[in-house]
Backbone as a ProteinNet text record, in pm:
[ID]
protein_1_A
[PRIMARY]
DKANNSEVRAENQTTKFADVHGATEAKDELQELVDFLRNPDKFSTLGGKLPKGILLVGPPGTGKTLLARAVAGEAGVPFFYMSGSEFDEVYVGVGAKRVRDLFTSAKSKSPAIIFIDELDAIGGKRNARDASYVKQTLNQLLTELDGFEQNSGVIIIAATNFPEALDKALTRPGRFDRHVTVSLPDVRGRIDILKHHAKKIKAAPEINFEAIAASTSGLSGAELENIVNQAAVRASRLKETAVTMRDFEWAKDKVIMGAERKTDKAQKIRDDYRDLAAGRLTVAIVPDIARED
[TERTIARY]
1964	1984.9	1889.1	1765.2	1665.7	1713	1773.1	1816.5	1925.5	2009	2118.2	2074.1	1972.5	1940.9	1818	1719.1	1589.7	1596.6	1688.3	1682.9	1761.2	1839.8	1924.2	1875.3	1763.5	1712.4	1624	1658.7	1575.5	1463.7	1346.3	1235.5	1222.8	1193.6	1163.8	1012.9	966.4	822.9	757.8	640.7	563.1	441.3	418.7	305	323.4	214.3	218.9	113.1	123.1	24.3	-118	-133.6	-267.1	-328.1	-243.3	-293.2	-339	-308.6	-345.4	-467.9	-578.4	-703.6	-738.5	-795	-845.6	-739.8	-622.1	-517.8	-455.2	-540.4	-494.4	-394.9	-425.1	-336.9	-201	-199.8	-72.2	9.4	-56.8	14.2	77.2	2.1	54.7	180.1	175.6	291.1	412.2	387.9	499.1	556.9	490.2	537.6	679	710.9	843.9	954	922.1	1021	1050	944.4	959.4	1048.5	1022.5	1103	1249.6	1273.6	1411.4	1479.4	1409.4	1469.3	1496.1	1411.8	1432.9	1558.7	1590.1	1705.6	1766.8	1836.9	1889.3	1983.9	2069.3	2169.1	2101.8	2003.8	1934.2	1862.3	1800.9	1725.4	1818.8	1939.1	2035.7	2090.6	2115.2	2168.4	2072.5	1943.4	1842.5	1825.2	1900.6	1894.6	1784	1724	1617	1673.6	1605.7	1653.2	1537.4	1560.8	1454	1471.5	1360.9	1377.2	1443.5	1519	1582.4	1477.2	1388.9	1290.5	1148.9	1066.2	924.7	843	754	671.5	528.7	480	340.2	257.1	160.7	82	-64.4	-128.1	-271	-320.3	-452.5	-510.6	-469	-482.4	-449.3	-536.4	-479.5	-558	-580.4	-509	-531.9	-437.5	-345	-259.9	-122.8	-71.2	60.4	171	168.5	271	259.2	136	112.8	166.7	147.7	198	350.2	416.5	563.4	611.2	543.8	579.7	558.1	451.8	421.1	527	584.2	692.3	809.4	843.9	954.2	918.7	792.9	748.4	748.9	701.7	699.1	840.7	931.2	1068.2	1156.4	1109.4	1188.9	1316	1306.7	1425.9	1404	1513.7	1499.9	1429.2	1356.1	1273.3	1316.6	1368.9	1412.7	1306.9	1238.5	1125.7	1165.4	1124.3	1145.9	1033.9	982.2	878.4	944.1	905.8	965.8	957.5	848.4	832.2	927.5	988.5	1079.8	1221.2	1258.1	1399.5	1461.7	1391.2	1448.6	1373.6	1292.5	1204	1277.9	1366.2	1424.4	1528.3	1627.6	1724.5	1727.2	1693.5	1691.3	1828.5	1828.4	1955.4	2026.6	1973.7	2042.7	1980.9	1886.5	1818	1912.8	2011	2103.7	2182.2	2224	2299.9	2210.5	2085.7	1994.7	1968.7	1961.1	1944.4	2066.3	2185.9	2310.7	2312.1	2279.2	2280.2	2180.5	2065.4	1960	2010.9	2074.2	2124.2	2242.2	2331.3	2447.1	2400.3	2305.1	2254.1	2188.1	2107.1	2035.6	2133.9	2237.7	2336	2408.1	2434.7	2508.4	2423.5	2291.7	2202.2	2135.7	2186.9	2116.7	2114.2	2011.2	1898.4	1807.6	1759.3	1678.2	1587.3	1492.9	1402.6	1417.6	1428.8	1418.2	1279.1	1203.7	1071.4	1065	1038.5	1025.3	878.9	811.7	671.6	666.5	556	539.7	659	692.1	808.4	797.1	672.2	653.8	703.2	714.7	762.5	908.9	988.5	1127	1150.2	1060.6	1083.3	989.4	936.5	846.8	923.9	850.2	916.4	996.6	1121	1208.7	1179.2	1184	1174.4	1271.7	1288.1	1391	1366.8	1241.2	1211.1	1244.8	1265.7	1294.6	1420.7	1416.3	1537.2	1645.2	1770.9	1880	1887.3	1853	1864.8	1761.8	1646	1545.5	1602.5	1668.9	1730.2	1842	1919.3	2029.6	1975.9	1865.2	1806.4	1765.2	1696.1	1652.4	1772.8	1872.2	1991.1	2064.4	2069.3	2135.9	2060.6	1928.3	1847.2	1874.2	1882	1911	2049.5	2146.4	2283.4	2284.5	2212.3	2208.4	2142.2	2033.2	1962.8	2053.9	2133.5	2221.4	2344.6	2376.9	2507.8	2514	2403.3	2417.6	2351.6	2401.8	2357.8	2224.9	2152.2	2025.6	2045.9	2162.2	2183	2244.1	2240.8	2299.1	2212	2091.6	2005	1922.4	1928.1	1845.3	1737.2	1613.6	1501	1449.8	1427	1374.4	1229.5	1142.5	1000.5	965	891.1	844	694.2	628.6	483.9	450.2	349.9	302.5	152.7	84.7	-56.7	-65.7	48.5	47.9	160.2	147.2	256.5	286.6	180.6	199.9	286.7	301.8	382	530.5	566.5	706.6	794.7	918.7	1019.1	1042.1	1043.5	1060	1189.3	1290.3	1419.5	1405	1306.1	1289.2	1233.1	1158.3	1089.5	1158.4	1280.8	1355.7	1396.9	1427.4	1474	1593.9	1591.3	1700	1675.2	1563.2	1527.6	1392.3	1291.3	1158.9	1081.9	1125.5	1067	959.1	929.1	819	710.6	593.8	483.2	380.4	344.7	241.9	123.3	8.5	-110.3	-179.7	-203.5	-278.4	-413.3	-513.3	-643.2	-730.5	-837.8	-941.6	-1002.7	-1041.9	-1091.7	-1225	-1240.8	-1370.3	-1461.8	-1584	-1681.8	-1631.9	-1565.9	-1512.2	-1405.3	-1319.3	-1214	-1272	-1380.7	-1442.6	-1502	-1562.8	-1617.7	-1504.1	-1393.3	-1278.3	-1223.6	-1211.1	-1155.3	-1247.2	-1376.3	-1473	-1471.5	-1472	-1471.9	-1343	-1232.3	-1101.5	-1101.1	-1145.8	-1144.1	-1253.2	-1362.9	-1473	-1433.4	-1328.2	-1280.3	-1233.2	-1193.7	-1137.8	-1247.7	-1371.6	-1480.7	-1584.5	-1679.7	-1785.2	-1906.4	-1909.5	-2017.7	-2135.1	-2255.5	-2376.7	-2380.9	-2438.7	-2438.2	-2512	-2604.9	-2686.4	-2618.2	-2495.4	-2430.5	-2418.4	-2468.4	-2464.3	-2350.6	-2231.6	-2114.3	-2127.8	-2199.5	-2219.3	-2296.9	-2399.5	-2480.4	-2397.4	-2316.2	-2231.7	-2132.3	-2071	-1971.5	-2034.6	-2157.9	-2225.6	-2253.4	-2268.5	-2304.2	-2185.5	-2062.5	-1944.9	-1844.5	-1895.1	-1808.2	-1726.1	-1597.6	-1512.2	-1442	-1473.4	-1403.3	-1274.2	-1174.9	-1046.1	-1049.7	-948.9	-937.2	-934.3	-864.8	-854.9	-991.8	-1071.5	-1205.6	-1298.7	-1283.5	-1365.6	-1329.2	-1200.5	-1157.2	-1219.3	-1225.6	-1283.6	-1432.3	-1503.7	-1646.5	-1661	-1577.8	-1584.2	-1555.1	-1450.9	-1414.9	-1525.8	-1580	-1686	-1810.2	-1842.8	-1959.6	-1939.8	-1817.5	-1787.3	-1793.7	-1745.9	-1748.9	-1894.1	-1979.3	-2121	-2188.6	-2162.3	-2223	-2181.9	-2056.4	-2004.8	-2070	-2087.2	-2148.3	-2293.6	-2361.1	-2501.6	-2515.4	-2400.5	-2396.4	-2464.4	-2441.9	-2497.7	-2407.2	-2463.1	-2382.2	-2302.7	-2345.2	-2271.3	-2293.2	-2205.2	-2216.9	-2322	-2426.1	-2540.2	-2530	-2620.3	-2625.9	-2657.7	-2739.8	-2773.3	-2647.7	-2560.2	-2432.9	-2349.1	-2346.4	-2268.5	-2324.8	-2458.5	-2521.3	-2488.5	-2495.5	-2464.6	-2319.1	-2228.8	-2085.3	-2056	-2123.2	-2102.7	-2141.2	-2258.3	-2302.7	-2203.3	-2153.8	-2060.1	-1930.4	-1877	-1750.2	-1768.5	-1881.4	-1906.2	-1918	-1984.9	-1998	-1860.6	-1776.6	-1639.9	-1560.2	-1576.7	-1503.9	-1548	-1679.9	-1730.7	-1678.3	-1670.5	-1616.9	-1472.6	-1394.4	-1254.2	-1244.3	-1332.9	-1333.3	-1370.1	-1471.6	-1512.9	-1398.2	-1325.5	-1214.6	-1105.9	-1076.2	-974.1	-1018.1	-1149	-1202.2	-1193.1	-1220.6	-1215	-1073.2	-974.6	-834.5	-802.8	-850.2	-826.4	-893.9	-1018.4	-1090.5	-1016.2	-966.2	-892.5	-770.4	-700.4	-582.5	-621.9	-737.2	-782.5	-816.4	-887.2	-923.4	-798.4	-702.9	-578.2	-508.6	-506.2	-442.7	-515.7	-649.3	-728.7	-701.7	-691.9	-663.6	-530.3	-432.1	-298.1	-304.1	-382.4	-391.6	-452.7	-558.1	-625	-527	-451.3	-354.6	-251.4	-214.3	-110.8	-163	-292.8	-345.1	-394.4	-464.1	-528.4	-431.4	-311.7	-222.9	-186.6	-172.6	-137.7	-248.3	-372.8	-488	-486.2	-462.3	-462.2	-356.1	-239.8	-130.4	-162.3	-240.3	-270.3	-364.3	-446.1	-544.3	-474.9
1104.6	1184.3	1140.6	1114.6	1071.7	944.9	854	728.1	749.8	852	875	950.1	1034.9	1124	1086.5	1023.8	1014.1	936.3	837.1	752.4	805.2	910.6	953.1	1080.8	1133.4	1256.2	1222.7	1277.5	1255.1	1357.3	1312.8	1406.9	1432.7	1556.6	1583.6	1581.6	1494.8	1471.2	1560.2	1612.5	1688.7	1607.1	1493	1406.9	1353.8	1351.8	1299.1	1188.7	1112.3	1005.9	1061.7	1184.6	1246.1	1263	1263.5	1277.5	1143.9	1035.5	902	855.3	835.8	798.4	653.2	588.2	451.9	343.1	369.1	264.6	261.8	261.1	275.6	168.4	41.6	-67.4	-57.4	-26.3	-13.1	102.1	213	328.2	289.3	214.8	171.1	86.2	-4.1	-91.7	-13.9	92.4	168.1	272.3	295.4	396.7	365.2	236	202.3	241.7	242	287.4	435.2	510.9	655.3	678.2	603.7	618	589.5	485.1	448.3	557.7	605.3	704.6	837.3	869.9	994.8	987	866.1	852.6	712.5	684.7	549.3	502.5	593.6	552.8	505.6	583.7	550.1	416.1	398.7	275.7	154.9	167.7	57.3	31.1	138.3	124.5	45.3	67.7	-1.7	-147.6	-185.3	-323.9	-349.7	-242.4	-258.2	-308.5	-403.9	-455.6	-447.2	-376.3	-358.4	-454	-488.4	-564.1	-474.3	-534.8	-453.9	-402.5	-493.7	-457.5	-477	-376.3	-385	-386.2	-482.7	-494.1	-453.4	-348.8	-306.3	-383.7	-458.3	-546.5	-505.5	-492	-459	-425.5	-419.4	-390	-252	-226.8	-93.9	13.6	132.3	247.2	254.9	169.4	170.2	265.7	327.9	429	379.2	274.6	220	323.3	390.3	491.7	608.5	650	761.5	727.7	603	559.7	567.9	521.2	525.6	670.4	758.8	901.6	958.3	912.6	963	920.6	800.8	757.4	854.5	889.2	984.4	1122.1	1163.9	1295.4	1305.3	1200.6	1198.5	1200.3	1127.7	1116.5	1232	1305.2	1416.3	1369.8	1259.8	1207.6	1208.5	1207.3	1204.1	1076.3	1090.4	981.5	954.6	835.8	798.7	707.2	757.1	683.6	622.8	499.9	436.9	338.2	338.4	242.1	123.5	2.6	-117	-118.6	-64.9	-67.1	29.6	122	219.3	166.1	62.1	25	-2.6	-77.1	-107.8	-37.9	62.8	123.8	215.2	299.7	404.6	346.8	279.1	209.2	65.7	-25.2	-166.1	-206.6	-276.8	-329.6	-242	-121.3	-37.2	-53.9	-145.4	-164	-190.5	-279.9	-316.5	-194.1	-110.8	10.5	106.2	116.8	209.2	162.5	32.1	-20.7	17.7	-2.4	32.5	179.1	264.9	410.5	450.1	385.7	415.1	390.3	275.3	240.3	328.2	356.3	441.7	579.5	636.9	770.9	772.5	670.3	666.5	654.6	570.9	554.2	685.2	762.1	888.4	993.4	973.3	1071.7	1015.9	904	837.6	926.4	913.5	820.8	860.2	758.3	783.3	663.3	685.5	577.3	554.3	426.6	388.1	326.9	375.2	317.3	264.5	134.9	73.8	35.7	108.5	80	-30.7	-102.6	-210.5	-304.7	-355.4	-444.2	-564.4	-611	-729.3	-708	-579.3	-551.5	-591.9	-584.4	-632.8	-758.3	-782.8	-895.6	-1011.4	-1021.5	-1132.9	-1263.8	-1374.9	-1506.3	-1519.3	-1565.8	-1576.8	-1705.8	-1697.4	-1821.1	-1812.7	-1924.1	-1933.2	-1834.1	-1793.7	-1703.9	-1558.2	-1524	-1383.8	-1336.7	-1214.1	-1156.1	-1149.8	-1165.2	-1170.2	-1041.2	-925.8	-799.4	-789.1	-857.2	-857	-930.2	-1043.4	-1120.8	-1040.8	-968.5	-887.7	-783.3	-719.5	-616.1	-676.9	-790.7	-856.9	-902.9	-962.5	-1009.6	-895.3	-779.4	-662.5	-616.5	-620.7	-581.3	-675.7	-805.7	-903.6	-879.1	-848.1	-819.3	-698.8	-592.1	-469.8	-497.6	-573.6	-605.8	-683.1	-774	-856.3	-780	-672.3	-609.2	-496.6	-464.7	-356.6	-392.4	-330.4	-363.6	-295.7	-355.6	-296.9	-159.1	-137.5	-10.7	97.6	75.5	176.2	301.1	295.2	413.1	425.4	323.5	325.1	218.6	260.4	166.1	146.8	21.4	-5.7	-49.5	24.8	-11.3	-41.1	-147.9	-176.3	-201	-187	-209.5	-302.8	-385.6	-471.7	-496.9	-506.6	-547.9	-700	-763.8	-907.7	-979.9	-998.7	-1063.6	-1204.9	-1271.7	-1410.2	-1417.5	-1303.9	-1303.4	-1282	-1252.6	-1220.2	-1344.1	-1324.7	-1429.7	-1460.3	-1588.1	-1628.4	-1572.4	-1552.9	-1503.6	-1367.4	-1288.3	-1152.8	-1152.4	-1256.3	-1253	-1341	-1385.8	-1464.7	-1377.5	-1439.3	-1361.3	-1274.3	-1149.5	-1056.8	-977.5	-1003.4	-924.8	-857.9	-879	-821.2	-919.5	-929.2	-1033	-980.3	-850.5	-796.8	-749.4	-806.5	-768.2	-687.8	-571.6	-488.4	-482.7	-530	-532.1	-396.6	-343.2	-216.9	-254.2	-265.6	-319.1	-210.7	-256.3	-162.3	-99.8	28	94.4	37.2	31.9	-6.6	116.2	102.9	212.1	340.9	327.4	445.9	513.7	430.7	482.9	550.3	490.6	548.8	686.1	700	831.4	934.1	895.7	987.2	1028.8	929.7	957.9	1053.4	1025.2	1110.3	1253.1	1265.5	1399.7	1474.3	1400.9	1462.1	1524	1446.5	1497.2	1601.9	1592.1	1688.7	1828.6	1837.3	1969.8	2052.9	1983.6	2054.2	2104.6	2065	2108.8	2185.5	2246.3	2319	2226.7	2150.1	2053	2117.7	2081.8	2132.5	2077.3	2154.4	2111.5	1980.4	1944.2	1824.9	1693.2	1697.4	1573.3	1474.6	1353.1	1248.8	1150.8	1181.7	1099.2	958.3	946.8	814.9	723.4	779.5	699.1	658.2	751.9	719.8	610.7	626.4	528.6	390.7	389.7	261.4	185.4	258.3	191.1	179.9	197	186.6	83.9	-19.4	-125.5	-186.7	-209.3	-271.2	-172.9	-42.6	56.5	100.2	135.5	180.6	331	380.1	523.9	602.4	547.8	617.2	626	520.5	521.1	617.4	626.2	720.9	865.1	889.3	1023.3	1055.9	954.7	972.1	1008	949.7	983	1132.3	1182.8	1325.4	1412.1	1374.4	1453	1452.2	1332.3	1319.7	1398.7	1397	1471.7	1621	1668.5	1811.3	1848.2	1758.2	1783.3	1793.9	1704.4	1706.8	1835.9	1875.3	1998	2118.8	2119.5	2232	2232.9	2112.1	2102.3	2149.4	2122.3	2162.5	2304.7	2371.3	2510.7	2526	2427.2	2434.4	2521.2	2572.7	2658.2	2574.9	2449	2359.3	2215.6	2125.4	1984.3	1918.7	1862.8	1810.4	1659	1607.5	1463.1	1388.6	1450.7	1387	1369.4	1471	1460.9	1344.8	1333.9	1226	1088.9	1077.4	948.7	909.8	1009.2	985.2	939.6	1011.8	981.2	843.2	812.1	682.8	568.6	580.8	476.3	459.7	572.8	569.9	497.7	532	472.6	324.3	290.2	148.8	65.8	120.7	48.9	25.8	128.3	116.9	12.4	8.8	-88.1	-230.2	-246.9	-380.4	-424.4	-326.7	-358.2	-407.1	-338.7	-376.9	-519.1	-551.5	-686.4	-788.8	-755.9	-846	-868.7	-760.3	-767.9	-861.9	-846.7	-932.4	-1078.5	-1101.6	-1238	-1292.6	-1206	-1247.9	-1290.2	-1212.7	-1246.8	-1384.9	-1408.7	-1540.4	-1651.5	-1625.6	-1725.2	-1753.4	-1645.4	-1661.4	-1750.9	-1729.4	-1811.6	-1958.8	-1980	-2117.6	-2183.2	-2107.2	-2160.3	-2189.7	-2100	-2116	-2244.1	-2265.4	-2386.4	-2509.8	-2503.1	-2615.5	-2635.6	-2524.6	-2529.9	-2595.7	-2561.8	-2618.8	-2771.1	-2814.4	-2957.8	-3029	-2969.7	-3029	-3043	-2936.2	-2936.1	-3045.9	-3065.4	-3164	-3307.2	-3328.2	-3465.1	-3510.9	-3423.5	-3462.7	-3524.7	-3464.6	-3524.5	-3669.1	-3701	-3837.9	-3935.5	-3892.4	-3977.3	-3997.4	-3888.2	-3893.7	-3992	-3992.1	-4077.7	-4226.1	-4255.7	-4395.5	-4456.6	-4375.1	-4427.8	-4490.1
-1456.1	-1334.8	-1224.8	-1265.9	-1167.1	-1094.8	-1173.2	-1113.6	-1011	-1032.7	-938.9	-814.3	-827	-715.7	-635.2	-700.2	-633.2	-503	-495.6	-377.6	-258.8	-277.6	-166	-99.6	-143.3	-81.3	37.2	151	269.5	271.2	313.6	331.6	481.6	518.4	658.9	675.6	761.2	774.3	879.6	844.5	944	989	923	960	1102.1	1177.6	1314.7	1329.5	1438.5	1460.6	1464.3	1511.5	1518.4	1379.1	1274.1	1136.4	1078.4	1148.7	1099.7	1178.1	1108.5	1176.5	1147.5	1247.4	1226.3	1228.4	1285.3	1291.4	1430.8	1531.7	1670.8	1711.9	1681	1724.2	1657.4	1528	1456.2	1514.6	1547.1	1606.8	1739.7	1821	1951.1	1932.3	1833.3	1809.1	1760	1683.4	1624.2	1719.3	1831.9	1926.8	1976.7	1991.8	2044.5	1945	1815.9	1717	1736.6	1764.6	1787.3	1908.8	2017	2139.3	2110.7	2030.7	1996.5	1914.6	1810.8	1720.8	1791.1	1888.1	1962.5	2047.3	2093.4	2181.4	2169.6	2056.5	2033.4	2143.9	2194.8	2295.1	2423	2467.9	2592.2	2575.8	2460.6	2433.7	2442.6	2380.1	2378.7	2518.1	2594.9	2731.4	2818.9	2796.1	2876.7	2832.2	2729.1	2682.4	2582.2	2533.1	2433.6	2301.9	2240	2111.5	2012.6	1905.4	1807.3	1690.9	1625.6	1501	1397.6	1305.2	1199.7	1103.2	1065.8	964.7	1014.7	991.4	1029.4	900.8	889.9	770.2	803.7	736.4	752.7	651.2	701.2	615.5	621.9	506.4	507.7	368.8	352.8	221.4	171.1	39.4	-15.1	49	65.3	111.7	261	339.6	484.9	557.6	485.1	549.6	591.9	525.1	562.6	541.5	426.2	397.4	494.7	520.9	613.9	753.1	796.1	927.1	933.3	826.9	824.3	830.6	755.7	758.8	899.6	966.5	1100.9	1202.5	1185.6	1275.8	1263.6	1138	1115.4	1170	1148.6	1195.8	1347.4	1414	1561.3	1618.5	1552.1	1604.1	1557.6	1453.8	1400.6	1331.9	1255.4	1185.8	1034.5	955.4	808.9	763.1	653.2	601	457.5	432.3	296.8	236.5	132.7	74.7	-58.6	-80.8	-210	-235	-355.3	-389.2	-459.2	-418.7	-477.6	-628.9	-682.9	-828.6	-898.5	-822.4	-885.1	-901.8	-827.6	-820.9	-957	-1041.9	-1173.2	-1285.9	-1248.4	-1346	-1442.9	-1390	-1473.3	-1568.2	-1510.6	-1595	-1548	-1636.9	-1600	-1548.1	-1434.5	-1384.7	-1284.2	-1255.7	-1155.9	-1016.5	-1003.2	-875.2	-760	-781.7	-673.3	-626.3	-721.1	-685.1	-605.8	-646.4	-577.1	-433.9	-414.2	-277.8	-193.9	-251.7	-180.1	-142.4	-240.6	-217.6	-108.4	-110.9	-13.1	128.8	149.2	282.7	323.8	228.6	259.6	304.2	230.9	263.7	400.4	428.8	557.2	673.2	654.6	762.9	790.4	683.7	701.6	772.7	774.8	838.1	964.3	1015.9	1126.5	1251.6	1338.8	1323.5	1206.6	1135.5	1015.7	990	899.4	858.3	708.9	672.3	531.2	516.6	419.5	395.7	253.4	239.9	106.9	87.7	0.5	-29.3	-134.7	-142.2	-241.1	-239.6	-122.5	-109.8	-202.8	-226.7	-311.7	-454.6	-497.5	-634.2	-652.2	-543.8	-557.1	-475.6	-379.4	-289.4	-312	-434.8	-464.6	-468.4	-458.3	-460.8	-589.4	-573.6	-691.1	-766.9	-897.9	-975.5	-1093	-1160.7	-1265.4	-1378.9	-1398.9	-1511.4	-1481.6	-1352.8	-1318.7	-1388.8	-1436.9	-1496.6	-1388.9	-1430.1	-1331.5	-1251.1	-1314.1	-1240.3	-1127.8	-1143.7	-1036.3	-915.4	-942.6	-833.3	-767.9	-849.2	-793.2	-696.3	-733.5	-646.9	-513.2	-518.7	-395.3	-313	-379.7	-307.2	-239.3	-306.9	-247.5	-122.6	-129.6	-14	103.9	76	182.1	241.1	154.3	199.5	292.4	252	333.9	469.4	466.7	591.8	686.7	630.1	713.4	759.7	686.6	706.7	807.3	874.2	972.2	1104	1208.2	1344	1377	1469.2	1514	1575.3	1637.6	1708.8	1620.5	1486.6	1396.5	1387.3	1444.1	1442.1	1315.7	1229.4	1108.1	1123.9	1104.3	1111.1	968.9	931.6	797.7	811.6	745.2	743.6	597.8	575.8	439.9	446.6	332.9	328.8	214	236.3	127.9	143.3	29.3	29.4	17.2	-21.6	-51.5	22.4	154.9	229.1	179	127.7	82	-43.6	-113.1	-236.1	-208.9	-83.4	-53.1	-50.7	-94	-84.5	63.9	98.8	240.2	300.1	216.6	266.9	334.4	290.8	345.8	487.2	522.6	652.3	757	725.3	824.7	941.9	1058.2	1173.7	1137.3	1185.8	1155.1	1027.7	961.5	842.1	871	785.3	816	903.7	1030.7	1114.7	1209.2	1203.9	1284.7	1188.5	1200.2	1111.9	1190.8	1138.8	1201.5	1105.1	1150.9	1064.8	1067.4	948.6	936.6	874.8	961.3	917.9	855.8	791.5	747.5	872.5	865.8	986.8	1035	1168.2	1224.8	1221	1273.1	1260.2	1326.4	1441.6	1511.7	1424.5	1366.6	1278.8	1155.8	1101.3	981.5	1011.9	1131.3	1170.7	1176.5	1241.3	1254.7	1118.7	1028.2	895.1	818.4	819.6	748.2	802.9	936.2	997.3	966.1	967	938.4	798	699.3	561.3	537.6	612.8	596.6	643.5	725.4	769.3	650.5	542.2	426	331.7	356.5	267.8	350.6	281.6	353.2	365.2	475.6	494.7	566.9	524.6	592	734.9	828.9	969.9	994.8	902.4	933	892.6	845.7	800.3	916.7	893.6	996.4	963.7	1016.9	986	1043.9	1156.6	1218	1122	1056.8	963.5	841.8	791.1	674.2	714	832.2	879	897.4	949.3	975.3	846.1	735.4	609.2	512.9	565.3	476.6	529.3	594.3	646.7	532.4	557.9	455.3	364.3	377.7	294.9	364.2	282.9	336.5	361.6	430.6	454.8	325.1	224.2	95.2	28.4	41.2	-19.5	54.1	186.4	263.7	227.8	208.2	164.9	29	-56.6	-189.6	-180.4	-83.7	-64.4	-35	56.9	93.3	-29.4	-105.3	-224.9	-329.5	-355.4	-457	-415.9	-286	-236.4	-260.8	-235.8	-255.7	-403.5	-489.1	-634.3	-681.6	-632.3	-672.7	-625	-500.3	-445.9	-528.5	-568.6	-647.6	-786.7	-843.6	-976.6	-972.6	-861	-846.5	-791.9	-777.6	-728.1	-591	-504	-368.6	-280.6	-172.8	-83.7	16.7	39.2	129	81.9	126.4	87.4	177.2	114.3	191	211.3	294.5	319.2	189.6	104.6	-23.4	-109.6	-107	-181.1	-127.7	5.5	67.4	31.4	32.5	-1.5	-146.2	-235.7	-377.5	-392.9	-324.8	-334.1	-275.8	-165.1	-98.9	-193.7	-258.1	-351.4	-466	-514.8	-627.8	-588.7	-471	-426.2	-393.7	-328.9	-295.8	-423.9	-524.8	-651.6	-714.7	-709.1	-761.8	-686.3	-553.1	-469.7	-503.8	-527.5	-562.7	-699.1	-792.2	-925.1	-914.5	-826.5	-807.7	-753.3	-657.3	-598.6	-705.2	-787.7	-896.5	-994.1	-1022.9	-1118.3	-1064.4	-934.4	-872.2	-878.9	-855.2	-860.6	-1002.9	-1101	-1241.4	-1278.4	-1229.5	-1258	-1200.1	-1074.5	-1012.4	-1094.1	-1139.7	-1220	-1350.5	-1414.4	-1540.1	-1520.6	-1408.2	-1379.7	-1365	-1297.2	-1275.8	-1410.2	-1496.5	-1628.4	-1710.1	-1698.5	-1773.1	-1728.8	-1596.4	-1543.1	-1595.6	-1595.4	-1646.2	-1794.8	-1867.4	-2011.1	-2039	-1954.9	-1972	-1954.1	-1853.7	-1827.4	-1947.7	-2004.1	-2120.2	-2235.6	-2259.9	-2370.3	-2347.8	-2219.1	-2188.4	-2204.3	-2174.4	-2171.3	-2308.9	-2381	-2507.4	-2608.6	-2633.6	-2733.6	-2699.4	-2568.5	-2530.2	-2571	-2549.6	-2586.8	-2738.2	-2809.6	-2956.1	-3005.6	-2936.9	-2983.9	-2961.4	-2856.9	-2827.4	-2932.1	-2995.9	-3093.5	-3212.5
[MASK]
+++++++++++++++++++++++++++++++++++++++++++++++++++++++++++++++++++++++++++++++++++++++++++++++++++++++++++++++++++++++++++++++++++++++++++++++++++++++++++++++++++++++++++++++++++++++++++++++++++++++++++++++++++++++++++++++++++++++++++++++++++++++++++++++++++++++++++++++++++++++++++++++++++++

């Protein structure tokens, strides 16, 4: 049942651009989508031409999904959400049908937004080893992208953390040919994000968000939110009456250490691949030497 229903339910979004902190440039770029969705006919009459597919590109935790929801919320249109990893998850091989259903539902409710998260999960580079159903899902997505007009009132937004992993066919003109970068927040953005999440907790008046922001360069919005949450958890555990700067410092160190571990892990995976490649070469060469003796 989940496979039949999950992809065709539209969500009505209440998220607005004001709820998205630290992504000013991306918001500015996405404003034209909002203008179009609010009044597709007027936009078309003026000769405006939108890309069919917009790809939000950026590291994990930078707010790509939140931005897509905010476009729908600002425009007041239905939002059809699907994660790339879900397409073939429930029943293997139904991915192509789910893509079809997703587009059919969105067209029937236009103007609307289709949002595909983790596009690389279905749109990764194809190779001979891929199961045929994975290729079918991707091919169906390409067919749908090619099969409808820009002025149909449906905007397709997708997000990926790994643009380099995408099949080239997806980023050709007329498909996902507009890329919007959602960067890690700068210091101003980090202050805004920290203050936004701190509204939900009882923070002591002496909290210096500028100092915390200055020492958290390279952290994502999700990691900054985690700092606020961890600080509140510690204050509660220590039975404090408010969350103090000491709690924030402790939480910051904990989250930064976790972020560094994640980076180390990613590097280790890359190193393992390199060793494996080297190992393969050794295996390939040694038997030849042995045979010559």
